[in-house]
Amino acid sequence: MPPTSTPESIHIGADDLPFVEIGDGSLLKVLQVKKGEGLWIIENVFQAGYEVDKHRHTGPVFGYTTSGAWKYKEYDYVNRAGSFLYEPAGSIHTLQCVEDDTRVWFQMYGANINLDADGNIASVVDGTSALEYYLALCKEKGYGEPNVLVE
Amino acid sequence: MPPTSTPESIHIGADDLPFVEIGDGSLLKVLQVKKGEGLWIIENVFQAGYEVDKHRHTGPVFGYTTSGAWKYKEYDYVNRAGSFLYEPAGSIHTLQCVEDDTRVWFQMYGANINLDADGNIASVVDGTSALEYYLALCKEKGYGEPNVLVE
Amino acid sequence: MPPTSTPESIHIGADDLPFVEIGDGSLLKVLQVKKGEGLWIIENVFQAGYEVDKHRHTGPVFGYTTSGAWKYKEYDYVNRAGSFLYEPAGSIHTLQCVEDDTRVWFQMYGANINLDADGNIASVVDGTSALEYYLALCKEKGYGEPNVLVE
Amino acid sequence: MPPTSTPESIHIGADDLPFVEIGDGSLLKVLQVKKGEGLWIIENVFQAGYEVDKHRHTGPVFGYTTSGAWKYKEYDYVNRAGSFLYEPAGSIHTLQCVEDDTRVWFQMYGANINLDADGNIASVVDGTSALEYYLALCKEKGYGEPNVLVE
């Protein structure tokens, strides 16, 4: 039973997809979404002071930082160029950007369950909703329909 | 670079772990939880009329039915002995048991986001919370600490 | 960012896909293949004495047995109706069927690397090759193209 | 059933783990291995001319390039700083480094099945064997036992 199909590896260059602004000069790009798997891979450029609501992950997350500095309020360590971060399913944290032009890839499985100050669920974000948000902003900005890897 | 470690395959026989009651004679057994992956594998025995709240999955789910009959309110098909069910991440449904002694294994990734009648989030259940619930009921019933595969 | 797409859960009933013979009355059905993920879900009916070559898995495997009896030569435990089996990536074993009409679902990630008596690699089987093999046998038997869940 | 356990996110800074040489000045660092999942995450620094044997993947692979230039012989595109690469399970290719100090993170599921010029299987590398290789080189160089994320 030799395999006869050889699927292609797919490359997305640094400038192949546009960034959209998500507030105060911080940026978002969605690279890949496997809807049925709950997988979403994004790249962010954050500016100092940008915050992402406290959230809990329902699957594992892997963060690859390439410039700048950011941290979680709940931890002391700071992610800088070359940092790798592993966030197991169930982990909870609040992202804060420390330096301008902080660049990070996040490979995420499952949803972000956003929590309010009392720990109640405020909202849920996942790959499908992030993709729709990204595509809507791209359309609004006149960027057309970017070639995100979607299945 | 030959691999030198050979991990063991682990068997859980039909009677190795106890069932606990989850209401009206319906039963739950938790077989395996990989907390960091968000994976949970359970076995249920449902009685006719049992319902599981409408919920959305944040990861893929695979259902293996071995007896009885159950369905989702949102679909016409009925799961019976020998049925396989694939639920992609993002799918939403309300489980209803149709016949007594309906037996199903569910291999689930991510969380169940339970929704109320208006579609608002009522609660979230995941592998970690299901495990804690199961272990607490086992303890209460005097079953000791069952040997669930936990990592 | 509310999710607006709700994918369907897909049901495959016990008789929706044909079994094909894989030798000495043992049977194979392929239910689902996610080629890019390396996921393959099959159902086997083995007859007593049937063996599967010694192999190593490159991803995790989950086995759900519903009738009969089978074991791995390397272990003492016997899988019977209601048995759950977890095989971590890297595990190595040789399947032997003990009783006729032994029925098992296997949810497998990655490839089976088949090993000869000296531990050398004899061949590799994965979801894509298993699917091609299954579809070819179905065609040969005049079963048409069965509706396997393929992506 | 509220989750009561909150696992930690784990940070590995750029200088927390040593690189080891894998030939001609090219380097390897192993960041995380989940043996049972078949997951391995590594970082490479390749020098121009370095090649990785032609291989087929048994699970999906994700590549994040942060400097330099590299390509697969089988494709025209070149991975540079900011490139993202998705390699589905089953994909086959031969890595060539084009520029010195080419830096890439690879998040890999499953094994690399190395193929010789005739397409026969020459060897298999996976997370467990890569980890053992890395730890042995670290020990040989007097780096002690680096704190790789292993489970």
Coordinates of C-alpha atoms in Angstrom, one line a residue:
Chain A
M1 CA 0.0 0.0 0.0
P2 CA 2.4 2.7 -1.1
P3 CA 1.1 6.3 -0.8
T4 CA 0.6 7.7 -4.2
S5 CA -0.6 11.2 -3.4
T6 CA 1.9 13.8 -2.4
P7 CA 0.3 17.0 -1.1
E8 CA 2.2 20.3 -1.6
S9 CA 3.8 22.3 1.1
I10 CA 2.4 25.8 1.1
H11 CA 4.5 29.0 1.6
I12 CA 3.2 32.3 2.8
G13 CA 5.9 35.0 2.4
A14 CA 6.2 37.9 4.8
D15 CA 4.3 40.3 2.4
D16 CA 1.8 37.9 0.9
L17 CA -1.0 38.7 3.3
P18 CA -1.9 42.2 4.6
F19 CA -2.0 43.2 8.2
V20 CA -5.2 44.9 9.5
E21 CA -5.3 47.3 12.4
I22 CA -6.9 46.0 15.6
G23 CA -6.5 49.2 17.7
D24 CA -3.8 51.8 18.6
G25 CA -1.6 50.7 15.8
S26 CA -1.5 47.1 16.7
L27 CA -1.9 44.7 13.8
L28 CA -3.3 41.2 12.9
K29 CA -2.8 38.8 10.0
V30 CA -4.5 35.4 9.8
L31 CA -2.3 32.9 8.0
Q32 CA -4.1 29.5 8.4
V33 CA -7.4 28.2 9.7
K34 CA -8.4 24.6 9.9
K35 CA -12.0 25.1 11.0
G36 CA -12.8 21.5 11.7
E37 CA -9.6 21.1 13.8
G38 CA -10.1 24.4 15.6
L39 CA -6.6 25.4 14.4
W40 CA -5.8 29.0 13.8
I41 CA -2.4 30.6 13.1
I42 CA -2.0 34.3 13.2
E43 CA 0.7 36.9 13.3
N44 CA 0.4 40.1 15.5
V45 CA 2.4 43.3 15.6
F46 CA 1.6 44.9 19.0
Q47 CA 2.4 48.4 20.1
A48 CA 3.4 49.2 23.7
G49 CA 0.5 49.3 26.1
Y50 CA -1.8 47.1 23.9
E51 CA -3.7 44.5 26.0
V52 CA -5.6 41.3 25.1
D53 CA -8.4 40.5 27.5
K54 CA -7.8 37.9 30.1
H55 CA -8.7 34.6 28.5
R56 CA -8.6 30.8 29.0
H57 CA -7.6 28.5 26.1
T58 CA -9.5 25.3 25.4
G59 CA -6.5 23.8 23.4
P60 CA -2.8 24.1 23.4
V61 CA -1.1 27.3 22.0
F62 CA 2.4 27.9 20.8
G63 CA 3.9 31.4 20.6
Y64 CA 7.0 32.4 18.5
T65 CA 8.2 36.0 19.2
T66 CA 10.5 37.7 16.6
S67 CA 10.8 41.3 17.9
G68 CA 9.9 43.7 20.7
A69 CA 8.7 42.6 24.2
W70 CA 5.5 41.4 25.7
K71 CA 4.3 39.5 28.8
Y72 CA 1.4 38.1 30.6
K73 CA 0.3 40.1 33.7
E74 CA 0.2 36.8 35.6
Y75 CA 3.9 35.9 35.0
D76 CA 7.2 37.7 35.4
Y77 CA 9.0 36.4 32.3
V78 CA 9.1 38.6 29.2
N79 CA 8.8 37.3 25.6
R80 CA 11.5 38.9 23.3
A81 CA 13.0 38.1 19.9
G82 CA 13.7 34.4 19.9
S83 CA 11.3 33.5 22.7
F84 CA 9.2 30.3 22.5
L85 CA 6.0 30.0 24.6
Y86 CA 3.9 27.0 25.3
E87 CA 0.4 27.5 26.7
P88 CA -1.3 24.3 27.6
A89 CA -5.1 23.9 27.3
G90 CA -6.7 25.4 30.4
S91 CA -4.1 28.1 30.9
I92 CA -5.4 31.6 31.7
H93 CA -3.6 35.0 31.2
T94 CA -3.8 38.6 30.1
L95 CA -1.4 39.8 27.4
Q96 CA 0.4 43.1 27.7
C97 CA 2.7 44.6 25.1
V98 CA 5.8 46.2 26.6
E99 CA 7.6 47.6 23.6
D100 CA 6.5 49.0 20.2
D101 CA 6.7 46.7 17.2
T102 CA 6.4 43.5 19.1
R103 CA 5.9 40.7 16.6
V104 CA 4.5 37.3 17.4
W105 CA 3.2 34.2 15.6
F106 CA 0.6 32.3 17.6
Q107 CA -0.3 28.7 16.6
M108 CA -3.6 28.1 18.5
Y109 CA -5.9 25.1 18.9
G110 CA -9.4 25.7 20.2
A111 CA -11.0 28.9 21.4
N112 CA -10.1 31.9 23.6
I113 CA -12.7 32.1 26.3
N114 CA -12.5 35.8 27.4
L115 CA -13.1 36.5 31.0
D116 CA -14.3 39.7 32.8
A117 CA -12.9 41.1 36.0
D118 CA -15.1 38.7 38.0
G119 CA -13.9 35.7 36.0
N120 CA -17.2 35.3 34.2
I121 CA -17.2 34.5 30.5
A122 CA -17.4 37.7 28.4
S123 CA -17.0 36.3 24.9
V124 CA -15.4 33.5 22.9
V125 CA -13.0 33.9 20.0
D126 CA -11.9 31.1 17.7
G127 CA -10.3 30.5 14.4
T128 CA -13.5 30.9 12.4
S129 CA -14.5 34.1 14.1
A130 CA -11.0 35.5 13.8
L131 CA -10.9 34.7 10.1
E132 CA -14.3 36.4 9.5
Y133 CA -13.1 39.4 11.4
Y134 CA -9.9 39.6 9.5
L135 CA -11.5 39.1 6.1
A136 CA -14.2 41.8 6.9
L137 CA -11.4 44.3 7.8
C138 CA -9.4 43.4 4.7
K139 CA -12.5 44.0 2.5
E140 CA -13.3 47.3 4.3
K141 CA -9.7 48.5 3.6
G142 CA -9.9 47.5 0.0
Y143 CA -7.4 44.7 0.3
G144 CA -9.6 42.2 -1.6
E145 CA -9.8 38.6 -0.3
P146 CA -6.4 37.6 0.9
N147 CA -5.3 34.1 0.3
V148 CA -5.5 32.7 3.8
L149 CA -5.0 28.9 4.1
V150 CA -8.5 27.8 4.9
E151 CA -10.0 24.3 5.2
Chain B
M1 CA 19.1 8.5 15.5
P2 CA 17.1 5.3 16.3
P3 CA 14.4 5.7 18.9
T4 CA 15.4 3.9 22.0
S5 CA 12.3 4.5 24.2
T6 CA 9.3 2.4 23.5
P7 CA 6.2 3.6 25.5
E8 CA 3.6 1.1 26.5
S9 CA 0.1 0.8 25.1
I10 CA -2.4 1.0 27.9
H11 CA -5.6 -1.1 28.1
I12 CA -8.7 -0.2 30.1
G13 CA -11.1 -3.2 30.2
A14 CA -14.9 -2.8 30.3
D15 CA -15.0 -3.2 34.1
D16 CA -11.8 -1.5 35.1
L17 CA -13.4 1.9 35.8
P18 CA -16.7 2.5 37.5
F19 CA -19.6 4.4 36.0
V20 CA -21.2 7.2 38.1
E21 CA -24.8 8.3 37.7
I22 CA -25.4 11.7 36.1
G23 CA -29.2 11.8 36.4
D24 CA -32.2 9.6 35.7
G25 CA -30.1 6.5 35.5
S26 CA -27.7 7.8 32.9
L27 CA -24.0 7.1 33.5
L28 CA -20.6 8.5 32.9
K29 CA -17.1 7.0 32.9
V30 CA -13.9 9.1 32.2
L31 CA -11.3 7.0 30.5
Q32 CA -8.5 9.4 29.5
V33 CA -7.7 13.1 29.9
K34 CA -4.7 14.8 28.4
K35 CA -5.1 18.2 30.1
G36 CA -2.6 20.1 28.1
E37 CA -4.0 18.9 24.8
G38 CA -7.6 19.4 25.8
L39 CA -8.4 15.8 25.1
W40 CA -11.0 13.9 27.0
I41 CA -12.4 10.4 26.3
I42 CA -15.5 9.3 28.1
E43 CA -18.1 6.6 27.9
N44 CA -21.8 7.2 28.6
V45 CA -24.8 5.0 29.1
F46 CA -27.9 7.1 28.5
Q47 CA -31.5 6.3 29.3
A48 CA -34.4 7.3 27.0
G49 CA -35.3 10.9 27.5
Y50 CA -31.9 12.0 28.8
E51 CA -30.7 15.3 27.3
V52 CA -27.4 17.1 27.1
D53 CA -27.6 20.9 26.9
K54 CA -27.2 22.5 23.5
H55 CA -23.5 23.1 23.1
R56 CA -20.8 24.2 20.7
H57 CA -17.5 22.3 20.5
T58 CA -14.1 24.2 20.3
G59 CA -12.3 21.1 18.8
P60 CA -13.2 18.0 16.9
V61 CA -15.2 15.2 18.5
F62 CA -15.6 11.6 17.5
G63 CA -18.5 9.4 18.7
Y64 CA -18.6 5.6 18.7
T65 CA -22.0 4.1 19.5
T66 CA -22.3 0.5 20.7
S67 CA -26.0 0.1 21.7
G68 CA -29.3 1.8 21.9
A69 CA -30.3 4.9 20.0
W70 CA -29.6 8.7 20.3
K71 CA -29.8 11.7 18.1
Y72 CA -29.2 15.4 18.0
K73 CA -32.4 17.5 17.9
E74 CA -30.9 19.5 15.0
Y75 CA -30.5 16.4 12.7
D76 CA -32.7 13.6 11.5
Y77 CA -30.1 10.7 11.7
V78 CA -30.1 8.4 14.6
N79 CA -26.9 6.9 16.1
R80 CA -27.3 3.2 16.8
A81 CA -24.9 0.3 17.5
G82 CA -22.1 0.6 15.0
S83 CA -22.6 4.3 14.2
F84 CA -19.7 6.6 13.9
L85 CA -20.1 10.3 14.3
Y86 CA -17.7 13.1 13.4
E87 CA -18.4 16.5 14.9
P88 CA -16.0 19.2 13.6
A89 CA -14.9 22.1 15.8
G90 CA -17.6 24.7 15.8
S91 CA -20.5 22.3 15.5
I92 CA -23.6 22.9 17.7
H93 CA -26.2 20.4 18.8
T94 CA -28.5 19.1 21.5
L95 CA -28.2 15.5 22.4
Q96 CA -31.3 13.4 23.1
C97 CA -31.4 9.8 24.1
V98 CA -34.1 7.8 22.3
E99 CA -33.7 4.3 23.8
D100 CA -32.6 2.9 27.2
D101 CA -29.1 1.6 27.6
T102 CA -27.6 3.7 24.8
R103 CA -23.9 3.3 25.1
V104 CA -21.4 5.7 23.4
W105 CA -17.7 6.5 23.6
F106 CA -16.8 10.2 22.9
Q107 CA -13.3 11.2 22.0
M108 CA -13.3 15.0 22.4
Y109 CA -10.8 17.8 21.8
G110 CA -11.4 21.1 23.5
A111 CA -14.4 22.3 25.5
N112 CA -18.2 22.1 25.3
I113 CA -19.6 25.6 25.4
N114 CA -23.1 25.2 26.7
L115 CA -25.7 27.6 25.3
D116 CA -29.0 28.7 26.7
A117 CA -32.3 29.1 24.8
D118 CA -31.2 32.5 23.6
G119 CA -27.8 31.2 22.4
N120 CA -25.9 32.8 25.2
I121 CA -23.1 31.0 27.0
A122 CA -24.4 29.2 30.0
S123 CA -21.3 27.3 31.1
V124 CA -18.2 25.5 29.8
V125 CA -17.2 21.9 30.4
D126 CA -13.9 20.5 29.4
G127 CA -11.7 17.4 30.1
T128 CA -10.3 18.8 33.4
S129 CA -13.7 19.8 34.8
A130 CA -15.3 16.5 33.7
L131 CA -12.4 14.6 35.3
E132 CA -12.8 16.5 38.6
Y133 CA -16.6 15.9 38.5
Y134 CA -16.1 12.2 37.8
L135 CA -13.5 11.7 40.5
A136 CA -15.6 13.6 43.1
L137 CA -18.6 11.3 42.4
C138 CA -16.4 8.2 42.5
K139 CA -15.1 9.3 45.9
E140 CA -18.7 10.1 47.2
K141 CA -19.8 6.6 46.1
G142 CA -16.9 5.0 47.9
Y143 CA -15.3 3.8 44.6
G144 CA -11.8 5.1 45.7
E145 CA -9.7 6.9 43.1
P146 CA -10.2 5.1 39.7
N147 CA -7.2 4.7 37.5
V148 CA -8.1 7.2 34.7
L149 CA -5.3 7.8 32.2
V150 CA -4.4 11.4 33.1
E151 CA -1.5 13.5 31.9
Chain C
M1 CA -16.5 38.4 16.7
P2 CA -19.3 35.8 17.0
P3 CA -18.8 32.7 14.9
T4 CA -21.3 32.7 12.1
S5 CA -20.6 29.4 10.4
T6 CA -21.9 26.2 12.0
P7 CA -20.4 23.1 10.4
E8 CA -22.5 19.9 10.4
S9 CA -21.8 16.8 12.4
I10 CA -21.6 13.8 10.0
H11 CA -23.1 10.4 10.8
I12 CA -21.9 7.1 9.3
G13 CA -24.3 4.3 10.2
A14 CA -23.2 0.7 10.7
D15 CA -24.3 -0.3 7.2
D16 CA -23.5 2.9 5.3
L17 CA -20.0 1.8 4.1
P18 CA -19.0 -1.7 2.9
F19 CA -16.4 -3.9 4.5
V20 CA -13.7 -5.4 2.2
E21 CA -11.8 -8.6 2.9
I22 CA -8.2 -8.3 3.9
G23 CA -7.4 -12.0 4.2
D24 CA -8.9 -15.1 5.8
G25 CA -12.2 -13.6 6.3
S26 CA -11.0 -10.5 8.2
L27 CA -12.5 -7.2 7.1
L28 CA -11.7 -3.5 6.8
K29 CA -13.8 -0.4 6.5
V30 CA -12.3 3.1 6.2
L31 CA -14.6 5.7 7.8
Q32 CA -12.6 9.0 7.8
V33 CA -9.3 10.3 6.6
K34 CA -7.9 13.8 7.2
K35 CA -4.9 13.5 4.9
G36 CA -3.2 16.7 6.0
E37 CA -3.5 15.8 9.7
G38 CA -2.5 12.2 9.1
L39 CA -5.7 11.0 10.8
W40 CA -7.4 7.8 9.7
I41 CA -10.3 6.1 11.4
I42 CA -11.1 2.5 10.4
E43 CA -13.2 -0.4 11.6
N44 CA -11.9 -4.0 11.5
V45 CA -13.6 -7.3 11.9
F46 CA -10.8 -9.9 12.6
Q47 CA -11.1 -13.7 12.6
A48 CA -9.2 -15.8 15.1
G49 CA -5.5 -16.2 14.1
Y50 CA -5.4 -13.0 12.0
E51 CA -2.2 -11.1 12.6
V52 CA -1.1 -7.5 11.8
D53 CA 2.7 -7.1 11.3
K54 CA 4.7 -5.7 14.1
H55 CA 4.7 -2.0 13.7
R56 CA 5.6 1.3 15.4
H57 CA 3.2 4.3 15.4
T58 CA 4.3 7.8 14.7
G59 CA 1.3 9.4 16.3
P60 CA -1.2 8.4 19.0
V61 CA -3.8 5.7 18.4
F62 CA -7.1 5.0 20.2
G63 CA -8.8 1.6 20.0
Y64 CA -12.4 0.8 20.8
T65 CA -13.3 -2.9 20.8
T66 CA -17.0 -4.0 20.5
S67 CA -16.8 -7.8 20.2
G68 CA -14.5 -10.8 20.3
A69 CA -11.0 -10.8 21.7
W70 CA -7.6 -9.7 20.5
K71 CA -4.2 -8.9 22.0
Y72 CA -0.7 -7.7 21.3
K73 CA 1.9 -10.4 21.4
E74 CA 4.0 -8.0 23.6
Y75 CA 1.4 -7.7 26.3
D76 CA -0.7 -10.0 28.4
Y77 CA -4.0 -8.1 28.4
V78 CA -6.8 -9.0 26.1
N79 CA -9.1 -6.5 24.4
R80 CA -12.7 -7.6 24.6
A81 CA -16.1 -5.9 24.1
G82 CA -16.0 -2.6 26.0
S83 CA -12.2 -2.4 26.0
F84 CA -10.5 1.0 25.4
L85 CA -6.8 1.0 24.3
Y86 CA -4.4 4.0 24.2
E87 CA -1.3 3.6 22.1
P88 CA 1.1 6.5 22.4
A89 CA 3.3 7.6 19.5
G90 CA 6.4 5.4 19.5
S91 CA 4.6 2.3 20.8
I92 CA 5.5 -1.0 19.0
H93 CA 3.4 -4.2 18.9
T94 CA 2.1 -7.1 16.9
L95 CA -1.7 -7.6 16.8
Q96 CA -3.1 -11.1 17.1
C97 CA -6.8 -11.9 16.9
V98 CA -7.9 -14.5 19.5
E99 CA -11.6 -15.0 18.7
D100 CA -13.7 -14.9 15.5
D101 CA -15.7 -11.8 14.8
T102 CA -13.6 -9.5 16.8
R103 CA -14.7 -5.9 16.0
V104 CA -12.6 -2.8 16.6
W105 CA -12.5 0.8 15.7
F106 CA -9.1 2.4 15.5
Q107 CA -8.6 6.2 15.5
M108 CA -5.0 6.7 14.3
Y109 CA -2.8 9.6 13.9
G110 CA 0.3 9.3 11.7
A111 CA 1.7 6.1 10.1
N112 CA 2.3 2.5 10.9
I113 CA 6.0 1.7 10.4
N114 CA 6.0 -2.0 9.8
L115 CA 9.0 -3.9 11.1
D116 CA 10.5 -7.2 10.0
A117 CA 11.8 -9.9 12.4
D118 CA 15.1 -8.0 12.7
G119 CA 13.4 -4.7 13.5
N120 CA 14.2 -3.2 10.1
I121 CA 11.6 -1.1 8.3
A122 CA 9.6 -3.3 6.0
S123 CA 6.9 -0.8 4.8
V124 CA 4.8 2.1 5.9
V125 CA 1.0 2.4 5.9
D126 CA -0.9 5.6 6.5
G127 CA -4.3 7.0 6.1
T128 CA -3.8 8.0 2.5
S129 CA -2.5 4.5 1.5
A130 CA -5.2 2.7 3.5
L131 CA -7.8 4.8 1.8
E132 CA -6.5 4.0 -1.6
Y133 CA -6.3 0.3 -0.8
Y134 CA -9.9 0.4 0.5
L135 CA -11.3 2.3 -2.4
A136 CA -9.5 0.0 -4.9
L137 CA -10.9 -3.1 -3.2
C138 CA -14.4 -1.6 -3.1
K139 CA -14.2 -0.8 -6.9
E140 CA -12.9 -4.3 -7.6
K141 CA -15.9 -5.8 -5.7
G142 CA -18.4 -3.6 -7.5
Y143 CA -19.3 -1.5 -4.4
G144 CA -18.8 1.8 -6.3
E145 CA -17.1 4.7 -4.5
P146 CA -18.2 4.6 -0.9
N147 CA -18.8 7.9 0.9
V148 CA -15.7 8.0 3.2
L149 CA -15.2 11.2 5.0
V150 CA -12.1 12.5 3.2
E151 CA -10.4 15.9 3.5
Chain D
M1 CA -18.3 21.8 36.7
P2 CA -15.9 24.8 36.8
P3 CA -12.3 24.0 36.0
T4 CA -10.2 24.4 39.1
S5 CA -6.8 23.6 37.8
T6 CA -4.9 26.3 35.9
P7 CA -1.8 25.0 34.3
E8 CA 1.1 27.4 33.7
S9 CA 2.3 28.8 30.4
I10 CA 6.0 28.0 30.0
H11 CA 8.5 30.4 28.4
I12 CA 11.8 29.5 26.8
G13 CA 13.9 32.5 26.2
A14 CA 16.3 32.8 23.2
D15 CA 19.3 31.9 25.3
D16 CA 17.7 29.4 27.7
L17 CA 18.7 26.3 25.8
P18 CA 22.0 25.7 23.9
F19 CA 22.4 25.0 20.2
V20 CA 24.4 22.0 19.2
E21 CA 26.3 21.6 15.9
I22 CA 24.8 19.2 13.4
G23 CA 27.5 19.7 10.7
D24 CA 29.3 22.5 8.8
G25 CA 28.3 25.1 11.4
S26 CA 24.6 24.4 11.2
L27 CA 22.9 24.2 14.6
L28 CA 20.0 22.5 16.4
K29 CA 18.0 23.2 19.5
V30 CA 15.1 21.1 20.8
L31 CA 12.5 23.1 22.6
Q32 CA 9.6 20.8 23.3
V33 CA 8.7 17.1 22.8
K34 CA 5.4 15.5 23.6
K35 CA 6.4 11.9 23.1
G36 CA 2.9 10.4 23.2
E37 CA 1.6 13.0 20.7
G38 CA 4.5 12.7 18.4
L39 CA 5.1 16.5 18.7
W40 CA 8.5 18.0 18.4
I41 CA 9.5 21.7 18.2
I42 CA 13.0 22.6 17.2
E43 CA 15.0 25.6 16.1
N44 CA 17.7 25.4 13.5
V45 CA 20.3 27.8 12.3
F46 CA 21.5 26.6 8.9
Q47 CA 24.5 27.7 6.9
A48 CA 24.5 28.1 3.1
G49 CA 24.7 24.7 1.4
Y50 CA 23.4 22.7 4.3
E51 CA 20.9 20.0 3.2
V52 CA 18.4 17.8 5.0
D53 CA 17.8 14.4 3.3
K54 CA 14.6 14.1 1.2
H55 CA 11.9 13.0 3.6
R56 CA 8.1 12.4 3.9
H57 CA 6.2 13.6 7.0
T58 CA 3.6 11.4 8.7
G59 CA 1.9 14.4 10.4
P60 CA 1.5 18.1 9.7
V61 CA 4.5 20.5 10.1
F62 CA 4.6 24.3 10.5
G63 CA 7.7 26.3 9.8
Y64 CA 8.5 29.8 11.0
T65 CA 11.5 31.5 9.4
T66 CA 13.2 34.5 11.1
S67 CA 16.4 35.1 9.1
G68 CA 18.3 34.0 6.0
A69 CA 16.9 32.0 3.1
W70 CA 16.2 28.3 2.5
K71 CA 14.1 26.3 0.1
Y72 CA 12.9 22.9 -0.9
K73 CA 14.5 21.5 -4.1
E74 CA 11.1 20.4 -5.2
Y75 CA 9.6 24.0 -5.1
D76 CA 10.6 27.4 -6.4
Y77 CA 9.6 29.6 -3.4
V78 CA 12.2 30.7 -0.9
N79 CA 11.6 31.0 2.8
R80 CA 13.0 34.2 4.2
A81 CA 12.5 36.2 7.4
G82 CA 8.8 36.4 8.1
S83 CA 7.9 33.3 6.0
F84 CA 5.3 30.8 7.2
L85 CA 5.3 27.3 5.8
Y86 CA 2.6 24.6 6.1
E87 CA 3.6 21.1 5.3
P88 CA 0.7 18.7 5.3
A89 CA 1.1 15.0 6.4
G90 CA 2.4 13.1 3.4
S91 CA 4.4 16.0 1.9
I92 CA 7.9 15.1 0.5
H93 CA 10.8 17.5 0.1
T94 CA 14.5 18.1 0.4
L95 CA 15.7 21.1 2.4
Q96 CA 18.5 23.3 1.0
C97 CA 19.9 26.3 2.9
V98 CA 20.6 29.2 0.5
E99 CA 22.1 31.8 2.9
D100 CA 24.2 31.7 6.0
D101 CA 22.5 32.2 9.4
T102 CA 19.1 31.0 8.3
R103 CA 17.0 30.6 11.3
V104 CA 13.8 28.5 11.5
W105 CA 11.4 27.1 14.1
F106 CA 9.7 23.8 13.1
Q107 CA 6.6 22.6 14.9
M108 CA 6.3 19.0 13.7
Y109 CA 3.8 16.2 14.3
G110 CA 4.9 12.6 13.6
A111 CA 8.1 11.3 12.0
N112 CA 10.4 12.3 9.1
I113 CA 10.7 9.2 6.9
N114 CA 14.0 9.8 5.1
L115 CA 14.2 8.5 1.5
D116 CA 17.2 7.6 -0.6
A117 CA 17.7 8.5 -4.2
D118 CA 15.5 5.6 -5.3
G119 CA 12.7 6.6 -3.0
N120 CA 13.3 3.7 -0.5
I121 CA 13.2 4.3 3.2
A122 CA 16.7 5.1 4.5
S123 CA 15.8 6.0 8.1
V124 CA 13.2 7.5 10.4
V125 CA 13.6 10.5 12.7
D126 CA 11.0 11.6 15.3
G127 CA 10.7 13.7 18.4
T128 CA 12.0 11.1 20.7
S129 CA 15.1 10.3 18.6
A130 CA 15.8 14.0 18.0
L131 CA 15.6 14.6 21.7
E132 CA 18.0 11.8 22.5
Y133 CA 20.4 13.0 19.8
Y134 CA 20.2 16.6 21.1
L135 CA 20.7 15.6 24.8
A136 CA 23.7 13.4 23.9
L137 CA 25.4 16.2 22.0
C138 CA 24.7 18.6 24.9
K139 CA 26.2 16.2 27.4
E140 CA 29.2 15.6 25.1
K141 CA 29.8 19.4 24.9
G142 CA 29.5 19.8 28.7
Y143 CA 26.3 21.7 28.5
G144 CA 24.6 19.6 31.2
E145 CA 21.0 18.5 30.8
P146 CA 19.1 21.4 29.2
N147 CA 15.6 22.1 30.3
V148 CA 13.7 20.9 27.3
L149 CA 9.9 20.7 27.7
V150 CA 9.4 17.0 27.7
E151 CA 6.3 15.0 28.4

